[in-house]
mmCIF file of C-alpha atoms in Angstrom:
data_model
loop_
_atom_site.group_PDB
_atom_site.id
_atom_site.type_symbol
_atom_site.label_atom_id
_atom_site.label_comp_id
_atom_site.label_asym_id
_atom_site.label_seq_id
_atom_site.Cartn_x
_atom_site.Cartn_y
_atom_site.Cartn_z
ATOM 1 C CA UNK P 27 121.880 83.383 64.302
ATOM 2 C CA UNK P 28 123.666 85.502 61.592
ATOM 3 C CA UNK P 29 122.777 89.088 61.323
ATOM 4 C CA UNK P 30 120.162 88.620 58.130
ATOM 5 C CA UNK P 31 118.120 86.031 60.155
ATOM 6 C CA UNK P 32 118.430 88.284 63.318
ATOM 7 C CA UNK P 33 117.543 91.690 61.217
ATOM 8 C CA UNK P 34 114.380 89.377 59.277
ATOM 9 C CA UNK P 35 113.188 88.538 62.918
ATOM 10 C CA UNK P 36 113.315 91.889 64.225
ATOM 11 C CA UNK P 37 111.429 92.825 61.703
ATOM 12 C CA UNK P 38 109.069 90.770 61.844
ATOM 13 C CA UNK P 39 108.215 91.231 65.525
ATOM 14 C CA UNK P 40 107.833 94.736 65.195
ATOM 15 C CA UNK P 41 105.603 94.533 62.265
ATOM 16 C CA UNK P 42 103.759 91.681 63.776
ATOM 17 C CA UNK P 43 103.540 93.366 67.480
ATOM 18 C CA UNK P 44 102.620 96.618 65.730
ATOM 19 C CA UNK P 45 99.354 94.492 64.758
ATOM 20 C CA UNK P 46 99.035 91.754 67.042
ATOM 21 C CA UNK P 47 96.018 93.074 68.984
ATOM 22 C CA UNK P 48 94.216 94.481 65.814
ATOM 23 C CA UNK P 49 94.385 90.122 64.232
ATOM 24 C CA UNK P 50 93.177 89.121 67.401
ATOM 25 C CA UNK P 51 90.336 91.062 67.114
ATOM 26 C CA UNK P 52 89.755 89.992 64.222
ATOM 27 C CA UNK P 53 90.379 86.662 64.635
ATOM 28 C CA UNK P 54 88.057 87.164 67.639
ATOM 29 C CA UNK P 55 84.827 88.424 65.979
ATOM 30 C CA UNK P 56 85.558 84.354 63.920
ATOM 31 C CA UNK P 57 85.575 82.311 66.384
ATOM 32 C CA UNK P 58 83.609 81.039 69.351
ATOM 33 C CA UNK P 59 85.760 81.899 72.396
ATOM 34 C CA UNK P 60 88.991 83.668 73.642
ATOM 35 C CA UNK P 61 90.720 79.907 74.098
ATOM 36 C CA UNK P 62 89.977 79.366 70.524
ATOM 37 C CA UNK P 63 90.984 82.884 69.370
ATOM 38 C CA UNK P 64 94.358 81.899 71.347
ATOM 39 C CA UNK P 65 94.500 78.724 69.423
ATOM 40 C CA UNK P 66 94.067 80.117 66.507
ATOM 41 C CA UNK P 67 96.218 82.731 66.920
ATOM 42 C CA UNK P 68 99.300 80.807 67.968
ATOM 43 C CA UNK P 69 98.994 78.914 64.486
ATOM 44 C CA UNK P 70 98.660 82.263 62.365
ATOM 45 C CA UNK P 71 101.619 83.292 64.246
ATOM 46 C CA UNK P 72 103.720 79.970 62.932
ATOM 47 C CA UNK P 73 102.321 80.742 59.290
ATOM 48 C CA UNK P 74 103.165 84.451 59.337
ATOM 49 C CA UNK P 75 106.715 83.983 60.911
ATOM 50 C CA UNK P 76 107.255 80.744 58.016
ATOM 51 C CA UNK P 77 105.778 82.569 55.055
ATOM 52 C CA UNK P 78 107.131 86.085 56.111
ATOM 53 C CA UNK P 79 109.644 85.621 53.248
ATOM 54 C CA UNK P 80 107.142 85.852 50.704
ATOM 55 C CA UNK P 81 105.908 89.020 51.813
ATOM 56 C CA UNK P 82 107.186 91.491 48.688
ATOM 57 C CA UNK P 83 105.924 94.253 50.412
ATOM 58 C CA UNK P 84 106.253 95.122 53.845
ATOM 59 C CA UNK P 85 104.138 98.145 54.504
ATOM 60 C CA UNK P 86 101.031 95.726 53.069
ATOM 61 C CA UNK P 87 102.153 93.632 56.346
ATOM 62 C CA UNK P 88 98.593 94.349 58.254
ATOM 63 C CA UNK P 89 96.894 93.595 54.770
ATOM 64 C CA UNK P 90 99.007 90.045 54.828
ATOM 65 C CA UNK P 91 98.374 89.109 57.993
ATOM 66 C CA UNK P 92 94.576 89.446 57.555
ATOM 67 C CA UNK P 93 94.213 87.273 54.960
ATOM 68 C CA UNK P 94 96.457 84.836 56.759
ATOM 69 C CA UNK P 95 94.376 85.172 59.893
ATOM 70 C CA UNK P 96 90.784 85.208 57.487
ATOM 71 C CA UNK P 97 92.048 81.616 55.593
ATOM 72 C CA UNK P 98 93.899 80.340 58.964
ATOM 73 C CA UNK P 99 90.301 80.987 60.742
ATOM 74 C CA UNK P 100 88.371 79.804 58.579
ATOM 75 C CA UNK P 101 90.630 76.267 58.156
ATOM 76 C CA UNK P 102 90.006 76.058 62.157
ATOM 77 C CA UNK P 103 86.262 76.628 62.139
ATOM 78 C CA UNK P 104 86.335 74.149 59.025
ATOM 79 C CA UNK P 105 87.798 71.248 61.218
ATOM 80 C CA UNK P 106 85.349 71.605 64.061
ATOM 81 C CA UNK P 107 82.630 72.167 61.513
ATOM 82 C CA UNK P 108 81.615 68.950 62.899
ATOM 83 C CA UNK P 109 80.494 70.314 66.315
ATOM 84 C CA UNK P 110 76.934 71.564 66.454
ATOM 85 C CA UNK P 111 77.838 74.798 67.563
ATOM 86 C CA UNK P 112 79.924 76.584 64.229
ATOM 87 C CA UNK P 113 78.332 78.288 62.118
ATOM 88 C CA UNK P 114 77.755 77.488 58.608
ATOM 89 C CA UNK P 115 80.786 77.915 56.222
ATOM 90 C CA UNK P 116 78.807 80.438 53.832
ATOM 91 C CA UNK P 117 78.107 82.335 57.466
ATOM 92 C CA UNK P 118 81.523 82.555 58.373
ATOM 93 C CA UNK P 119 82.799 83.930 54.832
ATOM 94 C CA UNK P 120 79.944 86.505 55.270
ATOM 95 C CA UNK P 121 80.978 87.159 58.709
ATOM 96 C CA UNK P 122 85.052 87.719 57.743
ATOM 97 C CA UNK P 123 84.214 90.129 54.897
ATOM 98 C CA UNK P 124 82.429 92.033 57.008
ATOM 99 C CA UNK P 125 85.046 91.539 60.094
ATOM 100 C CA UNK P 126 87.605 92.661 57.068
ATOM 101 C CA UNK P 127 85.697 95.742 56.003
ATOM 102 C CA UNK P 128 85.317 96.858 59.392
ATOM 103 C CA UNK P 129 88.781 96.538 60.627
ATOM 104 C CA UNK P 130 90.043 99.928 59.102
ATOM 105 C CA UNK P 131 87.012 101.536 60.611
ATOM 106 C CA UNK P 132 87.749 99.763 64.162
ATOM 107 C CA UNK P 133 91.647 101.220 63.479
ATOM 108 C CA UNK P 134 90.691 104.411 63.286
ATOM 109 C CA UNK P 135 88.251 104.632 66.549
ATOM 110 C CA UNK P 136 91.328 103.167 68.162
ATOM 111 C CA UNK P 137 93.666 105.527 67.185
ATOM 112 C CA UNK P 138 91.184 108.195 68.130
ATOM 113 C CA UNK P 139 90.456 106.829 71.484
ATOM 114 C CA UNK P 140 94.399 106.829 72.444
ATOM 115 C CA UNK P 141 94.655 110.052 71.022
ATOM 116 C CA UNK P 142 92.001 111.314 73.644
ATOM 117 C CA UNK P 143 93.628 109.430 76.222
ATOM 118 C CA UNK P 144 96.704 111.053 75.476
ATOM 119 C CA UNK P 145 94.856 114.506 75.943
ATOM 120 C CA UNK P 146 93.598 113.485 79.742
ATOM 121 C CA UNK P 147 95.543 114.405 82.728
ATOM 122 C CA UNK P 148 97.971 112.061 83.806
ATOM 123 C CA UNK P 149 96.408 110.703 86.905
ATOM 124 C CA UNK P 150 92.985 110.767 85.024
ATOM 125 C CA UNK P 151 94.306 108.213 82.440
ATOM 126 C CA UNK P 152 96.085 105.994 84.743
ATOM 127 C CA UNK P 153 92.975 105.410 86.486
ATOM 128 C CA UNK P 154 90.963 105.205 83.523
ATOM 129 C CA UNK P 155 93.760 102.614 82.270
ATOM 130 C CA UNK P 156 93.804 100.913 85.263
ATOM 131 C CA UNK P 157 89.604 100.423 85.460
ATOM 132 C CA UNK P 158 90.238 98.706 82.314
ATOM 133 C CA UNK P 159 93.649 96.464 82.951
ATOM 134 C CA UNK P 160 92.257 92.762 82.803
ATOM 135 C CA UNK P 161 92.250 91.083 85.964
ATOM 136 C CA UNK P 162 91.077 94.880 87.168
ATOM 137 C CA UNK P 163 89.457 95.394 90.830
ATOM 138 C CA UNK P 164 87.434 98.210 90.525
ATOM 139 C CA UNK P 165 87.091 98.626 94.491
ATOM 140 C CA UNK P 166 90.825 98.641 94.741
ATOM 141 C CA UNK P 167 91.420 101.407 91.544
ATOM 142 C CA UNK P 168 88.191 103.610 93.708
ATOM 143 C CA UNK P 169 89.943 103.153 96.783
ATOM 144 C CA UNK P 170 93.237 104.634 94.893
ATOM 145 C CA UNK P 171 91.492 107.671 93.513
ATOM 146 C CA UNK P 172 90.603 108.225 97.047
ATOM 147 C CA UNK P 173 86.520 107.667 96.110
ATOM 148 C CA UNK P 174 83.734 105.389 97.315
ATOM 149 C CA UNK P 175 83.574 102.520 94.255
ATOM 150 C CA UNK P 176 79.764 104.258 93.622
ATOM 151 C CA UNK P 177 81.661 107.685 93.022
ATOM 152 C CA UNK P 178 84.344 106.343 91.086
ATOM 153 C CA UNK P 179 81.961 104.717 89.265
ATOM 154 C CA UNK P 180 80.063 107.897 88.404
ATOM 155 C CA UNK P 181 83.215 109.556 87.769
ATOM 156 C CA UNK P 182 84.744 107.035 85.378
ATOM 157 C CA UNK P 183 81.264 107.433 83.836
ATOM 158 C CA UNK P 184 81.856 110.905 83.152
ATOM 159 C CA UNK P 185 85.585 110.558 81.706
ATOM 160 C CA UNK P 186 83.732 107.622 79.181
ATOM 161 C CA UNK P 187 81.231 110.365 78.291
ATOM 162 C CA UNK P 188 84.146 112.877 77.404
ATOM 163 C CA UNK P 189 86.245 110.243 75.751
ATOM 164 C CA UNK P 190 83.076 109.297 73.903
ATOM 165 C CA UNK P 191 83.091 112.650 72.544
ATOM 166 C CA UNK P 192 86.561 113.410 71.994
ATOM 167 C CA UNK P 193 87.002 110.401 69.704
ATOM 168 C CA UNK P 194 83.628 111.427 67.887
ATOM 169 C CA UNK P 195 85.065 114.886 67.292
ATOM 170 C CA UNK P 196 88.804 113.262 66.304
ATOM 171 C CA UNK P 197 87.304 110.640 63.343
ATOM 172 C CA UNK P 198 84.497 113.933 62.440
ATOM 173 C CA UNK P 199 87.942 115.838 61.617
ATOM 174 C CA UNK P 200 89.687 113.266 60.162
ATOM 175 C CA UNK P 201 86.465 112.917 57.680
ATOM 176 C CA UNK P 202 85.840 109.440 58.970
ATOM 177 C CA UNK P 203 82.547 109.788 61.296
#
C-alpha cells in the first residue's frame, strides 16, 4: 500500500470510528433487529469506504454517512418489503426523517452524558460503566462494589438520578434543553 492509499484509509477509519456508533443508531431506529442493523451496517461500511473519494468535504463526513446509511437502509428494507413484517415504504421515509432530525439532538445528550461521567469519581464510573458493559452481570459488578445486588441496585439508581440531572443541566447551558 503506498502512503496516499495508507493516509486515505487512516482517514477514513478515524472519521468513520469517530461515528460508527452514532449510524448504528441510526441505522437501528430503521430496521427490525440488531442482526439486521449488523447487516446493514456491514454494507454501508463497503459503500462509505468505496465512495469515500467523492466526499469533497470531510468535516460533512457524519452528514455523508447518514444519507448513505438513510438510502443503504432503506434499499434493505425495500428488498424484504416482501415479508409481512416491514413497514410500509412511505412509513419508513417518515420514520428516517425523523431518525435524521433527531440524531443531532441524540449527539448532544451523548456528549452531555460522557461529560457527566467524566465529572464522577473514578471508581463511581467504572462501576457505573461496568453495570452497563454488554454481556454485564450485575451480581458480579454488586459483589465488586462490595454491596448486596438490591443495594447496588439502589445505589446505581441514585448515580442515574444524578447523571439524569447533570446532563439536563449540561444541554440547559449549552441552550439545547
Amino acid at each position: 500500500m503506498d502512503e496516499e492509499s495508507a493516509d486515505k484509509h487512516e482517514l477514513f477509519l478515524t472519521l468513520f470510528t469517530a461515528n460508527e456508533a452514532a449510524i448504528r443508531a441510526f441505522v437501528r431506529r430503521l430496521v427490525p433487529t440488531r442482526q439486521d442493523t449488523a447487516d446493514v451496517m456491514q454494507g454501508i461500511t463497503l459503500v462509505l469506504w468505496r465512495k469515500f473519494d467523492q466526499l469533497d468535504d470531510r468535516d460533512g463526513f457524519r452528514k455523508w454517512a447518514f444519507r448513505v446509511a438513510r438510502y443503504e437502509s432503506l434499499g434493505w428494507l425495500r428488498d424484504k418489503g416482501r415479508d409481512r413484517h416491514v413497514l410500509s415504504e412511505d412509513l419508513l421515509h417518515l420514520v428516517a426523517e425523523e431518525a435524521t432530525r433527531d440524531e443531532s439532538w441524540l449527539a448532544a445528550q451523548r456528549d452531555a452524558l460522557d461529560q457527566c461521567l467524566e465529572k464522577l469519581p473514578q471508581p463511581n464510573r467504572q462501576l457505573v460503566l461496568a453495570a452497563y458493559a454488554p454481556e454485564a452481570e450485575i451480581q458480579q459488578v454488586a459483589q465488586r462494589s462490595g454491596r448486596t445486588v438490591g443495594a447496588f441496585y439502589q445505589w446505581l439508581h441514585r448515580i442515574r438520578l444524578q447523571l439524569v440531572e447533570c446532563t439536563r443541566r449540561t444541554l440547559g447551558t449549552e441552550g439545547l434543553s
